[in-house]
PDB file of C-alpha atoms in Angstrom:
ATOM      1  CA  MET A   1       7.996  57.115  61.903  1.00 42.00           C
ATOM      2  CA  GLU A   2       4.582  55.997  63.153  1.00 44.00           C
ATOM      3  CA  ARG A   3       4.833  52.606  61.339  1.00 48.00           C
ATOM      4  CA  ILE A   4       8.382  52.160  62.799  1.00 48.00           C
ATOM      5  CA  GLY A   5       7.178  53.266  66.244  1.00 49.00           C
ATOM      6  CA  GLY A   6       4.478  50.935  66.093  1.00 50.00           C
ATOM      7  CA  GLU A   7       6.592  48.365  65.224  1.00 51.00           C
ATOM      8  CA  HIS A   8       8.910  48.809  68.001  1.00 52.00           C
ATOM      9  CA  THR A   9       5.845  48.981  70.645  1.00 57.00           C
ATOM     10  CA  ARG A  10       4.363  45.284  69.436  1.00 59.00           C
ATOM     11  CA  PRO A  11       6.962  43.489  70.987  1.00 61.00           C
ATOM     12  CA  ALA A  12       6.682  45.351  74.428  1.00 62.00           C
ATOM     13  CA  ARG A  13       2.804  45.063  74.236  1.00 68.00           C
ATOM     14  CA  GLY A  14       3.259  41.064  74.153  1.00 66.00           C
ATOM     15  CA  PHE A  15       5.532  41.013  76.568  1.00 66.00           C
ATOM     16  CA  ALA A  16       3.588  43.159  78.976  1.00 71.00           C
ATOM     17  CA  ALA A  17       0.515  40.780  78.053  1.00 71.00           C
ATOM     18  CA  ARG A  18       2.619  37.614  79.344  1.00 74.00           C
ATOM     19  CA  VAL A  19       3.678  39.282  82.187  1.00 73.00           C
ATOM     20  CA  ASN A  20       0.235  40.074  82.876  1.00 80.00           C
ATOM     21  CA  VAL A  21      -1.030  36.559  82.211  1.00 82.00           C
ATOM     22  CA  LEU A  22       1.834  35.156  84.502  1.00 84.00           C
ATOM     23  CA  ARG A  23       0.641  37.677  87.409  1.00 86.00           C
ATOM     24  CA  TRP A  24      -2.888  36.371  87.289  1.00 89.00           C
ATOM     25  CA  SER A  25      -1.939  32.987  87.384  1.00 89.00           C
ATOM     26  CA  ALA A  26       0.308  33.335  90.378  1.00 90.00           C
ATOM     27  CA  TYR A  27      -2.543  34.939  92.024  1.00 91.00           C
ATOM     28  CA  ALA A  28      -5.099  31.885  91.033  1.00 92.00           C
ATOM     29  CA  MET A  29      -2.388  29.609  92.323  1.00 93.00           C
ATOM     30  CA  ALA A  30      -2.022  31.272  95.534  1.00 93.00           C
ATOM     31  CA  LEU A  31      -5.773  31.260  96.034  1.00 93.00           C
ATOM     32  CA  LEU A  32      -6.409  27.837  95.269  1.00 92.00           C
ATOM     33  CA  ILE A  33      -3.537  26.861  97.708  1.00 92.00           C
ATOM     34  CA  ALA A  34      -5.325  28.801 100.551  1.00 90.00           C
ATOM     35  CA  ALA A  35      -8.641  27.461  99.629  1.00 88.00           C
ATOM     36  CA  SER A  36      -7.029  23.733  99.833  1.00 85.00           C
ATOM     37  CA  TRP A  37      -5.590  24.440 103.273  1.00 83.00           C
ATOM     38  CA  ALA A  38      -8.620  26.185 104.464  1.00 83.00           C
ATOM     39  CA  PHE A  39     -10.650  23.114 103.360  1.00 81.00           C
ATOM     40  CA  ILE A  40      -8.059  20.662 105.041  1.00 75.00           C
ATOM     41  CA  LEU A  41      -8.310  22.630 108.396  1.00 75.00           C
ATOM     42  CA  MET A  42     -11.996  22.914 108.617  1.00 77.00           C
ATOM     43  CA  ASP A  43     -12.538  19.425 107.946  1.00 66.00           C
ATOM     44  CA  GLY A  44     -12.387  17.567 111.310  1.00 63.00           C
ATOM     45  CA  ASN A  45     -11.878  14.294 109.792  1.00 70.00           C
ATOM     46  CA  SER A  46      -8.992  15.353 107.817  1.00 66.00           C
ATOM     47  CA  GLY A  47      -6.340  13.724 110.166  1.00 71.00           C
ATOM     48  CA  PHE A  48      -4.035  16.778 109.890  1.00 70.00           C
ATOM     49  CA  GLY A  49      -4.343  17.408 113.828  1.00 73.00           C
ATOM     50  CA  ASP A  50      -2.692  13.772 114.113  1.00 77.00           C
ATOM     51  CA  LEU A  51       0.828  15.051 112.844  1.00 76.00           C
ATOM     52  CA  PHE A  52       0.809  17.084 115.918  1.00 77.00           C
ATOM     53  CA  ARG A  53       0.023  14.199 118.637  1.00 81.00           C
ATOM     54  CA  GLU A  54       2.636  12.547 120.633  1.00 82.00           C
ATOM     55  CA  ARG A  55       1.224   9.202 119.788  1.00 82.00           C
ATOM     56  CA  THR A  56       1.505   9.531 116.128  1.00 82.00           C
ATOM     57  CA  TRP A  57       5.485  10.093 116.294  1.00 83.00           C
ATOM     58  CA  GLN A  58       5.659   7.264 118.897  1.00 82.00           C
ATOM     59  CA  ASN A  59       4.049   4.939 116.577  1.00 79.00           C
ATOM     60  CA  ALA A  60       6.694   6.121 113.761  1.00 79.00           C
ATOM     61  CA  GLY A  61       9.466   5.756 115.973  1.00 80.00           C
ATOM     62  CA  ARG A  62       8.527   1.946 116.875  1.00 76.00           C
ATOM     63  CA  PHE A  63       7.870   1.558 112.972  1.00 73.00           C
ATOM     64  CA  VAL A  64      11.148   3.041 112.025  1.00 75.00           C
ATOM     65  CA  ALA A  65      12.863   0.753 114.902  1.00 75.00           C
ATOM     66  CA  SER A  66      11.183  -2.358 113.703  1.00 69.00           C
ATOM     67  CA  LEU A  67      12.490  -1.866 110.066  1.00 68.00           C
ATOM     68  CA  ALA A  68      16.003  -2.165 111.529  1.00 65.00           C
ATOM     69  CA  GLY A  69      15.079  -5.270 113.279  1.00 64.00           C
ATOM     70  CA  THR A  70      15.435  -3.965 116.886  1.00 67.00           C
ATOM     71  CA  GLY A  71      13.247  -5.785 119.712  1.00 60.00           C
ATOM     72  CA  SER A  72      13.152  -9.246 117.853  1.00 62.00           C
ATOM     73  CA  GLU A  73      14.429 -12.347 118.995  1.00 66.00           C
ATOM     74  CA  ASP A  74      14.941 -13.762 115.434  1.00 68.00           C
ATOM     75  CA  PRO A  75      18.340 -12.483 113.610  1.00 74.00           C
ATOM     76  CA  SER A  76      18.197  -9.688 111.398  1.00 75.00           C
ATOM     77  CA  PRO A  77      17.992 -10.309 107.644  1.00 79.00           C
ATOM     78  CA  PHE A  78      20.507  -8.032 107.029  1.00 80.00           C
ATOM     79  CA  ALA A  79      23.119 -10.182 108.726  1.00 77.00           C
ATOM     80  CA  GLN A  80      21.844 -13.433 106.926  1.00 84.00           C
ATOM     81  CA  ALA A  81      23.816 -14.287 103.435  1.00 86.00           C
ATOM     82  CA  THR A  82      21.000 -16.466 102.420  1.00 90.00           C
ATOM     83  CA  ARG A  83      18.486 -13.552 102.683  1.00 88.00           C
ATOM     84  CA  TRP A  84      20.890 -11.251 100.650  1.00 90.00           C
ATOM     85  CA  ARG A  85      20.699 -13.711  97.831  1.00 92.00           C
ATOM     86  CA  GLU A  86      16.934 -14.568  97.762  1.00 91.00           C
ATOM     87  CA  THR A  87      16.024 -11.059  97.681  1.00 91.00           C
ATOM     88  CA  GLY A  88      19.032 -10.210  95.059  1.00 92.00           C
ATOM     89  CA  GLN A  89      17.387 -12.756  92.966  1.00 92.00           C
ATOM     90  CA  LEU A  90      13.742 -11.004  93.328  1.00 91.00           C
ATOM     91  CA  ALA A  91      15.593  -7.858  92.327  1.00 92.00           C
ATOM     92  CA  LEU A  92      17.139  -9.383  89.170  1.00 92.00           C
ATOM     93  CA  ASN A  93      13.457 -10.861  88.274  1.00 91.00           C
ATOM     94  CA  THR A  94      12.166  -7.030  88.884  1.00 92.00           C
ATOM     95  CA  LEU A  95      14.948  -5.701  86.403  1.00 93.00           C
ATOM     96  CA  ALA A  96      13.967  -8.388  83.823  1.00 92.00           C
ATOM     97  CA  MET A  97      10.191  -7.378  84.146  1.00 92.00           C
ATOM     98  CA  SER A  98      11.456  -3.880  83.551  1.00 93.00           C
ATOM     99  CA  VAL A  99      13.662  -4.632  80.656  1.00 94.00           C
ATOM    100  CA  LEU A 100      10.880  -6.875  79.062  1.00 94.00           C
ATOM    101  CA  ALA A 101       8.415  -4.225  79.575  1.00 94.00           C
ATOM    102  CA  MET A 102      10.184  -1.815  77.661  1.00 95.00           C
ATOM    103  CA  GLY A 103      11.366  -4.072  74.920  1.00 95.00           C
ATOM    104  CA  ILE A 104       7.518  -4.805  74.547  1.00 95.00           C
ATOM    105  CA  ALA A 105       6.997  -0.983  74.224  1.00 95.00           C
ATOM    106  CA  GLY A 106       9.683  -0.300  72.245  1.00 94.00           C
ATOM    107  CA  SER A 107       9.141  -3.065  69.511  1.00 95.00           C
ATOM    108  CA  GLY A 108       5.227  -1.706  69.339  1.00 94.00           C
ATOM    109  CA  ALA A 109       6.277   1.964  68.893  1.00 93.00           C
ATOM    110  CA  LEU A 110       8.756   0.986  66.078  1.00 90.00           C
ATOM    111  CA  VAL A 111       6.184  -1.046  64.252  1.00 90.00           C
ATOM    112  CA  LEU A 112       3.592   1.664  64.787  1.00 91.00           C
ATOM    113  CA  LEU A 113       6.116   4.461  63.881  1.00 86.00           C
ATOM    114  CA  MET A 114       5.292   5.241  60.547  1.00 83.00           C
ATOM    115  CA  PRO A 115       1.273   4.606  60.401  1.00 87.00           C
ATOM    116  CA  GLY A 116       0.864   6.723  63.906  1.00 88.00           C
ATOM    117  CA  ALA A 117       2.151   9.990  62.324  1.00 86.00           C
ATOM    118  CA  ARG A 118      -0.135  12.263  60.457  1.00 86.00           C
ATOM    119  CA  ASN A 119       2.652  13.426  57.921  1.00 83.00           C
ATOM    120  CA  VAL A 120       2.551   9.831  56.784  1.00 79.00           C
ATOM    121  CA  SER A 121      -1.033   9.323  56.226  1.00 78.00           C
ATOM    122  CA  ASP A 122      -1.686  12.685  54.510  1.00 78.00           C
ATOM    123  CA  GLY A 123       1.335  12.352  52.142  1.00 72.00           C
ATOM    124  CA  THR A 124       3.501  15.263  53.629  1.00 74.00           C
ATOM    125  CA  LEU A 125       6.483  13.059  54.202  1.00 72.00           C
ATOM    126  CA  GLY A 126       6.769  12.360  50.500  1.00 65.00           C
ATOM    127  CA  GLY A 127       3.939   9.730  49.953  1.00 65.00           C
ATOM    128  CA  ALA A 128       0.658   9.864  48.217  1.00 67.00           C
ATOM    129  CA  PRO A 129      -2.348  10.613  50.715  1.00 72.00           C
ATOM    130  CA  SER A 130      -5.130   7.690  50.934  1.00 75.00           C
ATOM    131  CA  ARG A 131      -8.180   6.815  52.641  1.00 81.00           C
ATOM    132  CA  THR A 132      -6.536   3.681  54.139  1.00 82.00           C
ATOM    133  CA  GLY A 133      -3.585   5.821  55.601  1.00 79.00           C
ATOM    134  CA  ALA A 134      -6.271   8.130  57.245  1.00 85.00           C
ATOM    135  CA  VAL A 135      -8.201   5.103  58.909  1.00 90.00           C
ATOM    136  CA  THR A 136      -4.952   3.496  60.033  1.00 90.00           C
ATOM    137  CA  TYR A 137      -3.519   6.637  61.645  1.00 91.00           C
ATOM    138  CA  ALA A 138      -7.119   7.074  63.404  1.00 92.00           C
ATOM    139  CA  ALA A 139      -6.937   3.565  64.625  1.00 94.00           C
ATOM    140  CA  VAL A 140      -3.285   4.010  65.786  1.00 94.00           C
ATOM    141  CA  ARG A 141      -4.030   7.150  67.628  1.00 94.00           C
ATOM    142  CA  VAL A 142      -7.114   5.634  69.579  1.00 95.00           C
ATOM    143  CA  PHE A 143      -5.000   2.541  70.217  1.00 96.00           C
ATOM    144  CA  TYR A 144      -2.301   4.804  71.929  1.00 95.00           C
ATOM    145  CA  THR A 145      -4.906   6.894  73.908  1.00 94.00           C
ATOM    146  CA  LEU A 146      -6.531   3.454  75.170  1.00 95.00           C
ATOM    147  CA  THR A 147      -3.306   1.921  76.177  1.00 95.00           C
ATOM    148  CA  ARG A 148      -2.006   4.960  78.265  1.00 93.00           C
ATOM    149  CA  ALA A 149      -5.017   5.874  79.662  1.00 93.00           C
ATOM    150  CA  VAL A 150      -5.537   2.631  81.424  1.00 93.00           C
ATOM    151  CA  PRO A 151      -3.173   2.669  84.218  1.00 91.00           C
ATOM    152  CA  GLU A 152      -0.410  -0.136  84.745  1.00 90.00           C
ATOM    153  CA  LEU A 153      -2.222  -1.590  87.718  1.00 88.00           C
ATOM    154  CA  VAL A 154      -5.669  -1.957  86.009  1.00 90.00           C
ATOM    155  CA  TRP A 155      -4.019  -3.793  83.193  1.00 91.00           C
ATOM    156  CA  ALA A 156      -1.955  -5.958  85.417  1.00 88.00           C
ATOM    157  CA  MET A 157      -5.466  -6.741  87.250  1.00 87.00           C
ATOM    158  CA  LEU A 158      -6.973  -7.936  84.017  1.00 88.00           C
ATOM    159  CA  ILE A 159      -3.983  -9.785  82.560  1.00 89.00           C
ATOM    160  CA  VAL A 160      -3.445 -11.845  86.056  1.00 82.00           C
ATOM    161  CA  PHE A 161      -6.870 -13.310  85.304  1.00 83.00           C
ATOM    162  CA  PHE A 162      -5.604 -15.173  82.238  1.00 82.00           C
ATOM    163  CA  LEU A 163      -1.965 -15.665  82.993  1.00 82.00           C
ATOM    164  CA  SER A 164      -0.361 -17.445  85.994  1.00 79.00           C
ATOM    165  CA  PRO A 165       1.484 -15.101  88.437  1.00 78.00           C
ATOM    166  CA  GLY A 166       5.055 -14.188  87.381  1.00 82.00           C
ATOM    167  CA  ILE A 167       6.964 -11.602  85.702  1.00 87.00           C
ATOM    168  CA  ILE A 168       5.193 -11.964  82.356  1.00 89.00           C
ATOM    169  CA  PRO A 169       1.907 -10.312  83.606  1.00 89.00           C
ATOM    170  CA  GLY A 170       3.745  -7.641  85.114  1.00 89.00           C
ATOM    171  CA  ALA A 171       5.772  -7.047  82.026  1.00 92.00           C
ATOM    172  CA  LEU A 172       2.784  -7.143  79.745  1.00 93.00           C
ATOM    173  CA  ALA A 173       0.752  -4.474  81.728  1.00 92.00           C
ATOM    174  CA  LEU A 174       3.899  -2.260  81.963  1.00 94.00           C
ATOM    175  CA  GLY A 175       4.600  -2.542  78.266  1.00 95.00           C
ATOM    176  CA  ILE A 176       0.976  -2.016  76.931  1.00 95.00           C
ATOM    177  CA  HIS A 177       0.680   0.895  78.963  1.00 95.00           C
ATOM    178  CA  ASN A 178       4.288   2.366  77.991  1.00 95.00           C
ATOM    179  CA  LEU A 179       3.325   1.583  74.407  1.00 96.00           C
ATOM    180  CA  GLY A 180       0.796   4.058  74.180  1.00 94.00           C
ATOM    181  CA  ILE A 181       3.155   6.463  75.775  1.00 95.00           C
ATOM    182  CA  VAL A 182       6.368   5.848  73.753  1.00 95.00           C
ATOM    183  CA  GLY A 183       4.449   5.368  70.646  1.00 93.00           C
ATOM    184  CA  ARG A 184       2.708   8.614  70.963  1.00 93.00           C
ATOM    185  CA  LEU A 185       5.705  10.723  71.476  1.00 92.00           C
ATOM    186  CA  THR A 186       7.689   8.994  68.703  1.00 91.00           C
ATOM    187  CA  SER A 187       5.059   9.519  66.259  1.00 90.00           C
ATOM    188  CA  GLU A 188       4.882  13.188  67.045  1.00 89.00           C
ATOM    189  CA  VAL A 189       8.546  13.433  66.627  1.00 89.00           C
ATOM    190  CA  VAL A 190       8.057  11.904  63.095  1.00 88.00           C
ATOM    191  CA  GLU A 191       5.475  14.673  62.697  1.00 86.00           C
ATOM    192  CA  ASN A 192       7.722  17.262  63.038  1.00 87.00           C
ATOM    193  CA  LEU A 193      10.740  15.891  61.031  1.00 84.00           C
ATOM    194  CA  ASP A 194      12.152  17.757  58.186  1.00 82.00           C
ATOM    195  CA  PRO A 195      10.500  16.077  55.146  1.00 80.00           C
ATOM    196  CA  ALA A 196      12.886  16.682  52.606  1.00 83.00           C
ATOM    197  CA  PRO A 197      15.287  13.796  52.930  1.00 82.00           C
ATOM    198  CA  ALA A 198      12.133  11.328  52.842  1.00 81.00           C
ATOM    199  CA  ARG A 199      10.455  13.178  49.839  1.00 80.00           C
ATOM    200  CA  ALA A 200      13.925  12.965  48.108  1.00 84.00           C
ATOM    201  CA  LEU A 201      14.027   9.423  48.472  1.00 82.00           C
ATOM    202  CA  ARG A 202      10.324   9.038  47.414  1.00 79.00           C
ATOM    203  CA  ALA A 203      11.313  11.087  44.097  1.00 81.00           C
ATOM    204  CA  ALA A 204      14.218   8.830  43.281  1.00 83.00           C
ATOM    205  CA  GLY A 205      11.788   5.618  43.485  1.00 80.00           C
ATOM    206  CA  ALA A 206      12.739   4.392  47.190  1.00 77.00           C
ATOM    207  CA  SER A 207      10.336   1.962  48.484  1.00 76.00           C
ATOM    208  CA  SER A 208       8.434   2.770  51.679  1.00 72.00           C
ATOM    209  CA  PRO A 209      10.990   0.514  54.044  1.00 75.00           C
ATOM    210  CA  LYS A 210      13.902   2.341  52.390  1.00 81.00           C
ATOM    211  CA  VAL A 211      12.424   5.621  53.019  1.00 79.00           C
ATOM    212  CA  LEU A 212      11.654   4.593  56.661  1.00 77.00           C
ATOM    213  CA  LEU A 213      15.239   3.080  57.097  1.00 80.00           C
ATOM    214  CA  TYR A 214      17.143   6.042  55.343  1.00 83.00           C
ATOM    215  CA  GLY A 215      14.765   8.976  55.526  1.00 80.00           C
ATOM    216  CA  VAL A 216      12.958   8.631  58.926  1.00 82.00           C
ATOM    217  CA  PHE A 217      15.190   6.529  61.235  1.00 82.00           C
ATOM    218  CA  PRO A 218      18.398   8.555  61.230  1.00 83.00           C
ATOM    219  CA  GLN A 219      16.340  11.788  62.378  1.00 84.00           C
ATOM    220  CA  ALA A 220      13.803  10.020  64.917  1.00 87.00           C
ATOM    221  CA  LEU A 221      15.928   7.243  66.394  1.00 86.00           C
ATOM    222  CA  PRO A 222      18.041   9.379  68.765  1.00 86.00           C
ATOM    223  CA  LEU A 223      14.791  10.749  70.313  1.00 88.00           C
ATOM    224  CA  PHE A 224      13.037   7.516  70.085  1.00 91.00           C
ATOM    225  CA  LEU A 225      15.983   6.083  72.395  1.00 90.00           C
ATOM    226  CA  THR A 226      15.978   8.987  74.689  1.00 89.00           C
ATOM    227  CA  PHE A 227      12.102   8.558  75.472  1.00 91.00           C
ATOM    228  CA  LEU A 228      12.546   4.828  75.734  1.00 92.00           C
ATOM    229  CA  MET A 229      15.125   5.323  78.452  1.00 91.00           C
ATOM    230  CA  TYR A 230      13.190   8.057  80.515  1.00 90.00           C
ATOM    231  CA  ARG A 231      10.564   5.827  80.514  1.00 93.00           C
ATOM    232  CA  TRP A 232      12.659   3.003  81.763  1.00 93.00           C
ATOM    233  CA  GLU A 233      13.280   4.968  84.518  1.00 89.00           C
ATOM    234  CA  VAL A 234       9.736   5.492  85.389  1.00 91.00           C
ATOM    235  CA  VAL A 235       8.997   1.605  84.769  1.00 92.00           C
ATOM    236  CA  ILE A 236      11.635   0.242  87.226  1.00 91.00           C
ATOM    237  CA  ARG A 237       9.760   2.203  89.874  1.00 87.00           C
ATOM    238  CA  THR A 238       6.540   1.072  89.058  1.00 89.00           C
ATOM    239  CA  THR A 239       7.374  -2.700  88.937  1.00 88.00           C
ATOM    240  CA  VAL A 240       6.923  -2.843  92.696  1.00 84.00           C
ATOM    241  CA  VAL A 241       3.517  -1.530  92.530  1.00 84.00           C
ATOM    242  CA  VAL A 242       2.516  -3.995  89.767  1.00 87.00           C
ATOM    243  CA  GLY A 243       4.158  -6.569  91.674  1.00 83.00           C
ATOM    244  CA  PHE A 244       1.529  -6.276  94.474  1.00 80.00           C
ATOM    245  CA  LEU A 245      -0.660  -8.143  91.999  1.00 76.00           C
ATOM    246  CA  ASN A 246       1.202 -11.493  92.297  1.00 68.00           C
ATOM    247  CA  ALA A 247       3.425  -9.865  89.559  1.00 69.00           C
ATOM    248  CA  GLY A 248       6.391 -11.290  90.896  1.00 76.00           C
ATOM    249  CA  GLY A 249       9.877  -9.779  91.895  1.00 84.00           C
ATOM    250  CA  LEU A 250      10.314  -7.329  94.846  1.00 88.00           C
ATOM    251  CA  GLY A 251       6.643  -6.038  94.737  1.00 87.00           C
ATOM    252  CA  ARG A 252       5.078  -9.406  95.434  1.00 86.00           C
ATOM    253  CA  GLU A 253       7.737 -10.134  98.499  1.00 88.00           C
ATOM    254  CA  PHE A 254       7.206  -6.884  99.693  1.00 87.00           C
ATOM    255  CA  ARG A 255       3.303  -6.999 100.085  1.00 86.00           C
ATOM    256  CA  LEU A 256       3.611 -10.566 101.526  1.00 86.00           C
ATOM    257  CA  ARG A 257       6.145  -9.281 104.238  1.00 86.00           C
ATOM    258  CA  MET A 258       4.047  -6.136 104.856  1.00 84.00           C
ATOM    259  CA  SER A 259       1.321  -8.768 105.509  1.00 84.00           C
ATOM    260  CA  TRP A 260       3.267 -10.711 107.741  1.00 84.00           C
ATOM    261  CA  PHE A 261       4.529  -7.783 109.562  1.00 79.00           C
ATOM    262  CA  HIS A 262       7.943  -8.684 108.810  1.00 82.00           C
ATOM    263  CA  TYR A 263       9.269  -5.163 108.933  1.00 81.00           C
ATOM    264  CA  ASP A 264      13.104  -5.778 108.883  1.00 82.00           C
ATOM    265  CA  ASP A 265      12.255  -7.892 105.776  1.00 86.00           C
ATOM    266  CA  VAL A 266      10.846  -5.000 104.298  1.00 87.00           C
ATOM    267  CA  ALA A 267      13.728  -2.870 105.115  1.00 87.00           C
ATOM    268  CA  LEU A 268      16.037  -5.233 103.106  1.00 89.00           C
ATOM    269  CA  LEU A 269      13.681  -4.965 100.272  1.00 91.00           C
ATOM    270  CA  LEU A 270      13.830  -1.546 100.255  1.00 90.00           C
ATOM    271  CA  VAL A 271      17.446  -1.714 100.250  1.00 91.00           C
ATOM    272  CA  TRP A 272      17.619  -3.586  96.994  1.00 92.00           C
ATOM    273  CA  TYR A 273      14.843  -1.458  95.291  1.00 90.00           C
ATOM    274  CA  LEU A 274      17.041   1.632  96.306  1.00 92.00           C
ATOM    275  CA  LEU A 275      20.100  -0.002  94.688  1.00 93.00           C
ATOM    276  CA  LEU A 276      17.996  -1.288  91.650  1.00 92.00           C
ATOM    277  CA  VAL A 277      16.845   2.367  90.890  1.00 90.00           C
ATOM    278  CA  ILE A 278      19.864   3.953  91.355  1.00 92.00           C
ATOM    279  CA  ALA A 279      21.754   1.485  88.911  1.00 92.00           C
ATOM    280  CA  VAL A 280      19.076   1.943  86.255  1.00 90.00           C
ATOM    281  CA  ASP A 281      19.138   5.706  86.653  1.00 89.00           C
ATOM    282  CA  ILE A 282      22.836   5.927  86.049  1.00 91.00           C
ATOM    283  CA  LEU A 283      22.768   3.444  83.241  1.00 90.00           C
ATOM    284  CA  SER A 284      19.833   5.349  81.353  1.00 87.00           C
ATOM    285  CA  ALA A 285      21.726   8.586  81.923  1.00 85.00           C
ATOM    286  CA  GLN A 286      24.793   7.196  80.397  1.00 87.00           C
ATOM    287  CA  LEU A 287      22.611   5.604  77.268  1.00 83.00           C
ATOM    288  CA  ARG A 288      20.904   9.026  76.851  1.00 81.00           C
ATOM    289  CA  ARG A 289      24.372  10.850  76.997  1.00 82.00           C
ATOM    290  CA  ARG A 290      25.787   8.385  74.386  1.00 80.00           C
ATOM    291  CA  VAL A 291      22.527   8.766  71.961  1.00 72.00           C
ATOM    292  CA  ARG A 292      23.009  12.498  72.075  1.00 66.00           C
ATOM    293  CA  TRP A 293      26.767  12.567  71.285  1.00 58.00           C
ATOM    294  CA  ASP A 294      26.495  10.031  68.352  1.00 57.00           C
TER     295      ASP A 294
END
């Protein structure tokens, strides 16, 4: 009876321990929030007091009015079909940049799918462990870390030095960064696969490409496509930031119009950017749903 009673008390003790950890975590979070606000309010140069000044809100109102084109003698770009066509072409360039970037990231992740998985290098997935596989695995993982550790903006700053401005530098910067993210996630998917199909193919004498095609891809491909679509939603938002460095698309025009104080043009660019983000989000959600259903 004592043994049975002890078995019944173990889950209760584990639950109580988790609740205790959550409680102390909540206390620590509340303490950090209070300390952060105290630091902001005690610092005289934080700018927090400017939020409650009338001049701040007057400046904000004038800026919003300038976005709508009020107070300007020139016709609003919203009423000019040529400006809609020109900015629409920039939106298409931005979309092309994001698609090209995800093509680079997806292709690289597929190439490094097997070398970047630990269960491939150590033979767990049906192969034979080798020193070459271990070295390749370590090299691929270091490559993943380096590519995703460097932000897209830094990659764009480096690439634009030896490539002319355009969508190619931006696509390369976004593709290299997301290669590290998508590749790492996909390799970890392979590490968590059921090894039975791959081992059966190996035992039947199948070559490595056949094991990859019939034993790994059917299990890993749905999650790979899901990760790729999620990153595409993130990339379409980052293209504008990368475009600030003469990478083309909406970002470059946005920076120029802000520099020239053409805020009504900035508003038109924001409208195209919003439409582009909404369209990509809807398309990505539909594709992910199809992948899950299939």
